XYZ file of N, CA and C in Angstrom:
336
model
N -2.281 0.698 19.900
C -3.529 0.517 19.607
C -3.672 -0.145 18.272
N -4.390 -1.213 18.023
C -4.786 -1.637 16.686
C -5.666 -0.863 15.907
N -5.287 -0.945 14.585
C -6.096 -0.263 13.778
C -6.535 -1.285 12.461
N -7.635 -1.263 11.869
C -7.610 -1.858 10.543
C -7.509 -0.991 9.555
N -6.678 -0.948 8.436
C -6.493 0.131 7.502
C -6.803 -0.698 6.265
N -7.760 -0.091 5.421
C -8.111 -0.622 3.719
C -6.724 -0.124 3.047
N -6.228 -1.350 2.295
C -5.191 -0.902 1.586
C -5.383 -1.421 -0.077
N -6.604 -1.441 -0.445
C -6.987 -1.864 -1.943
C -7.810 -2.711 -1.946
N -7.986 -3.440 -3.136
C -8.875 -4.372 -3.642
C -8.296 -5.512 -3.842
N -8.870 -6.577 -3.448
C -8.163 -7.784 -3.823
C -8.013 -8.278 -5.437
N -8.965 -7.554 -6.059
C -8.607 -7.615 -7.616
C -7.334 -6.970 -8.137
N -6.639 -6.235 -7.057
C -5.623 -5.486 -7.574
C -4.239 -6.711 -7.201
N -4.355 -7.949 -6.820
C -3.446 -8.871 -6.426
C -3.685 -10.135 -6.725
N -3.588 -10.497 -7.721
C -3.644 -11.805 -8.697
C -2.880 -12.808 -7.811
N -3.087 -13.992 -8.419
C -2.275 -15.228 -7.726
C -0.796 -14.857 -8.076
N 0.028 -15.080 -7.289
C 1.491 -14.770 -7.342
C 1.836 -13.543 -7.598
N 0.878 -12.542 -7.275
C 1.360 -11.035 -7.166
C 1.769 -10.469 -6.270
N 1.998 -9.003 -5.959
C 2.617 -8.430 -4.835
C 1.941 -7.098 -5.173
N 2.016 -6.351 -4.005
C 1.448 -5.036 -3.898
C 1.842 -4.127 -2.900
N 2.449 -2.990 -3.161
C 3.160 -2.082 -2.229
C 1.915 -1.253 -1.797
N 1.911 -1.013 -0.507
C 0.932 -0.117 0.084
C 1.626 0.461 1.232
N 0.748 1.508 1.847
C 1.097 2.024 3.090
C 0.043 2.024 4.090
N 0.185 1.701 5.642
C -0.741 1.518 6.415
C -0.251 1.701 7.696
N -1.027 2.777 8.518
C -0.426 3.464 9.492
C 1.108 3.920 9.914
N 1.322 4.618 8.771
C 2.887 5.069 8.578
C 3.607 4.195 8.277
N 3.450 2.875 7.886
C 4.454 1.666 7.518
C 4.242 1.325 5.854
N 5.192 1.264 5.293
C 5.596 0.742 3.929
C 5.331 -0.622 4.537
N 4.487 -1.690 3.554
C 4.314 -2.847 3.543
C 3.954 -3.638 2.124
N 4.459 -4.725 1.853
C 4.221 -5.269 0.934
C 3.021 -6.473 0.932
N 2.002 -6.717 0.314
C 1.278 -7.699 -0.009
C 1.466 -8.725 -0.670
N 1.299 -10.048 -0.703
C 1.514 -11.019 -1.671
C 0.427 -11.996 -1.733
N 0.094 -12.557 -2.880
C -1.203 -13.348 -2.896
C -0.481 -14.805 -3.262
N -0.187 -15.741 -2.271
C 0.676 -16.745 -2.454
C -0.672 -17.896 -2.377
N -0.672 -18.702 -3.740
C -1.618 -19.725 -3.526
C -3.207 -19.305 -3.104
N -3.490 -17.999 -3.400
C -4.740 -17.703 -3.055
C -4.780 -16.929 -1.553
N -3.834 -17.214 -0.760
C -3.723 -16.603 0.446
C -2.984 -15.286 0.262
N -3.500 -14.174 1.155
C -2.707 -13.176 1.121
C -2.111 -12.893 2.338
N -0.786 -12.448 2.038
C 0.162 -12.279 3.378
C 0.662 -11.046 3.119
N 1.016 -10.265 4.501
C 1.526 -8.710 4.417
C 2.706 -8.992 5.271
N 3.788 -7.867 4.817
C 4.889 -8.058 5.646
C 5.284 -6.339 5.413
N 6.173 -6.154 6.738
C 6.793 -4.834 6.509
C 7.822 -4.831 5.293
N 7.797 -3.712 4.635
C 8.771 -3.505 3.439
C 10.315 -3.229 3.955
N 10.761 -3.962 4.836
C 11.793 -3.871 5.417
C 12.571 -5.245 5.786
N 13.921 -5.201 5.331
C 14.444 -6.417 5.667
C 15.147 -6.424 7.094
N 14.932 -7.159 8.069
C 15.434 -7.423 9.222
C 17.040 -6.971 9.541
N 17.688 -7.421 8.279
C 19.160 -7.136 8.336
C 19.756 -5.954 8.158
N 19.250 -5.085 7.214
C 19.799 -3.536 7.035
C 18.803 -2.924 6.820
N 17.553 -3.104 6.551
C 16.358 -2.178 6.250
C 15.812 -2.160 4.958
N 16.840 -2.808 4.189
C 16.655 -2.892 2.719
C 15.037 -3.082 2.102
N 14.534 -2.271 1.232
C 13.332 -2.439 0.831
C 13.306 -3.759 0.254
N 11.957 -4.600 0.585
C 11.829 -5.959 -0.129
C 10.831 -6.050 -1.086
N 9.985 -4.777 -1.357
C 9.256 -4.722 -2.641
C 9.506 -5.195 -4.072
N 10.730 -5.044 -4.348
C 11.485 -5.396 -5.521
C 12.077 -6.714 -5.601
N 12.087 -7.360 -4.682
C 13.119 -8.832 -4.522
C 12.344 -9.650 -5.080
N 13.323 -10.601 -5.636
C 12.575 -11.628 -6.389
C 11.861 -12.507 -5.671
N 10.595 -12.980 -6.091
C 9.971 -13.933 -5.507
C 9.778 -15.422 -6.259
N 10.258 -16.304 -5.535
C 10.364 -17.875 -5.903
C 9.263 -18.691 -5.190
N 8.098 -18.509 -5.602
C 7.155 -19.399 -5.162
C 6.802 -18.615 -3.844
N 7.050 -18.778 -2.427
C 6.697 -18.241 -1.406
C 7.695 -17.841 -0.953
N 9.131 -17.572 -1.649
C 10.229 -17.078 -1.252
C 10.843 -15.799 -1.637
N 10.869 -14.970 -0.653
C 11.307 -13.498 -1.093
C 12.771 -13.496 -1.128
N 13.579 -12.544 -1.886
C 15.063 -12.562 -1.918
C 15.192 -11.101 -1.585
N 16.146 -10.604 -0.419
C 15.962 -9.385 -0.355
C 17.193 -8.967 -1.563
N 16.935 -7.834 -2.189
C 17.645 -7.239 -3.165
C 19.120 -6.621 -2.657
N 19.098 -6.525 -1.501
C 20.436 -5.821 -0.843
C 21.717 -6.823 -0.987
N 20.902 -8.031 -0.360
C 22.051 -8.876 0.256
C 21.623 -10.529 -0.070
N 20.661 -10.595 -0.537
C 19.984 -12.085 -1.412
C 19.793 -13.019 -0.169
N 19.599 -12.230 1.094
C 18.740 -13.053 2.092
C 17.266 -13.543 1.610
N 17.208 -14.715 2.285
C 15.713 -15.561 1.655
C 14.576 -15.367 2.904
N 13.480 -15.073 2.740
C 12.294 -15.546 3.543
C 11.203 -15.891 3.158
N 10.714 -16.777 4.057
C 9.337 -17.315 3.582
C 8.164 -16.438 3.598
N 7.518 -16.147 2.753
C 6.645 -15.052 3.117
C 5.561 -15.259 3.826
N 5.169 -16.661 3.856
C 4.116 -17.412 4.599
C 4.373 -17.415 5.954
N 5.586 -17.619 6.545
C 5.811 -17.616 7.709
C 6.506 -16.299 8.554
N 7.212 -15.833 7.361
C 7.901 -14.537 7.653
C 9.477 -14.835 8.098
N 9.925 -16.088 8.132
C 11.147 -16.384 8.896
C 11.984 -17.137 7.636
N 13.436 -16.931 7.700
C 14.384 -17.664 6.938
C 14.127 -19.303 7.065
N 14.390 -19.879 5.842
C 13.996 -21.172 5.590
C 14.849 -21.955 6.303
N 14.792 -23.073 7.349
C 15.561 -23.737 8.108
C 15.444 -23.231 9.263
N 16.365 -23.549 10.511
C 16.484 -23.378 11.654
C 16.712 -22.316 12.208
N 16.318 -21.345 12.976
C 17.035 -20.284 13.186
C 16.881 -18.992 12.387
N 17.643 -18.245 12.263
C 17.767 -17.205 11.303
C 16.775 -15.802 11.763
N 16.721 -14.821 10.931
C 15.949 -13.575 11.040
C 14.542 -13.980 10.767
N 13.808 -13.054 11.051
C 12.278 -13.172 10.767
C 11.761 -11.820 10.141
N 10.980 -11.581 9.327
C 10.240 -10.484 8.727
C 9.251 -10.177 10.145
N 8.684 -9.015 9.553
C 7.681 -8.176 10.477
C 6.398 -8.644 9.629
N 5.545 -9.703 10.071
C 4.287 -10.085 9.486
C 3.235 -9.145 10.239
N 2.204 -8.773 9.296
C 0.801 -8.061 9.646
C -0.299 -8.670 9.350
N -1.303 -9.188 10.215
C -2.468 -9.540 9.890
C -3.321 -8.769 8.674
N -3.698 -9.457 7.848
C -4.301 -9.139 6.716
C -5.662 -9.879 6.431
N -6.780 -9.487 6.230
C -7.947 -9.903 5.838
C -8.575 -9.245 4.719
N -9.247 -10.104 3.766
C -10.236 -9.901 2.603
C -11.710 -9.478 3.199
N -12.274 -8.350 3.155
C -13.295 -8.181 3.537
C -14.173 -7.340 2.504
N -15.116 -7.932 2.129
C -16.089 -7.476 0.807
C -15.536 -7.127 -0.364
N -14.353 -7.680 -0.397
C -13.174 -7.746 -1.557
C -12.348 -6.698 -1.441
N -12.180 -6.314 -0.255
C -11.017 -5.101 -0.096
C -10.068 -5.578 0.967
N -8.890 -5.351 0.693
C -7.562 -5.694 1.459
C -7.570 -4.876 2.576
N -7.463 -5.324 3.910
C -7.538 -4.758 5.337
C -6.195 -5.281 6.048
N -5.185 -4.514 6.248
C -4.161 -4.791 7.046
C -4.333 -4.362 8.570
N -4.019 -4.914 9.630
C -4.288 -4.641 10.924
C -2.801 -3.909 11.504
N -2.744 -2.816 11.693
C -1.520 -2.276 12.442
C -1.423 -1.764 13.832
N -0.388 -2.038 14.531
C -0.324 -1.218 15.803
C 0.325 -0.126 15.683
N -0.538 1.109 16.348
C 0.184 2.195 16.588
C 1.280 2.559 17.460
N 2.593 2.924 17.108
C 3.565 2.731 18.059
C 4.431 3.904 18.085
N 3.429 4.860 18.310
C 4.020 6.270 18.550
C 4.909 6.504 19.499
N 5.712 7.387 19.584
C 6.719 7.601 20.741
C 5.695 8.384 21.726
N 6.009 7.814 22.905
C 5.664 8.649 23.996
C 5.378 10.170 24.128
N 4.314 10.775 24.295
C 4.001 12.082 24.229
C 3.740 12.787 23.004
N 3.662 11.651 21.811
C 3.620 12.099 20.367
C 2.094 11.991 20.210
N 1.239 13.299 19.784
C -0.380 13.150 19.697
C -0.471 12.282 18.699
N -1.989 11.484 18.654
C -2.315 10.678 17.624
C -2.312 11.519 16.392
N -2.229 10.847 15.361
C -2.413 11.452 13.936
C -3.983 11.743 13.588
């Protein structure tokens, strides 16, 4: 089931900035790239390393564990093929950042 989760104010995310947040039980990182907000899960698809502290060059995030590079705007590695990050829909509503998450609880797990 999809849920919209407020994760802060757009004022907390200046141009070129990033913000670590939690939504629907997930650690996510939001980026303001050229005035557009992008959200990714805070986990490298290679080995699960946190991306929150990775070096950001323009719109390319570098995984601090092994140096893999991902385009924050597409979620994928530059060039053809390769791994992709999990991107999440994010909107700015009345100055608030709102991320849409899909609850993926295990079968038989009661909702939180």
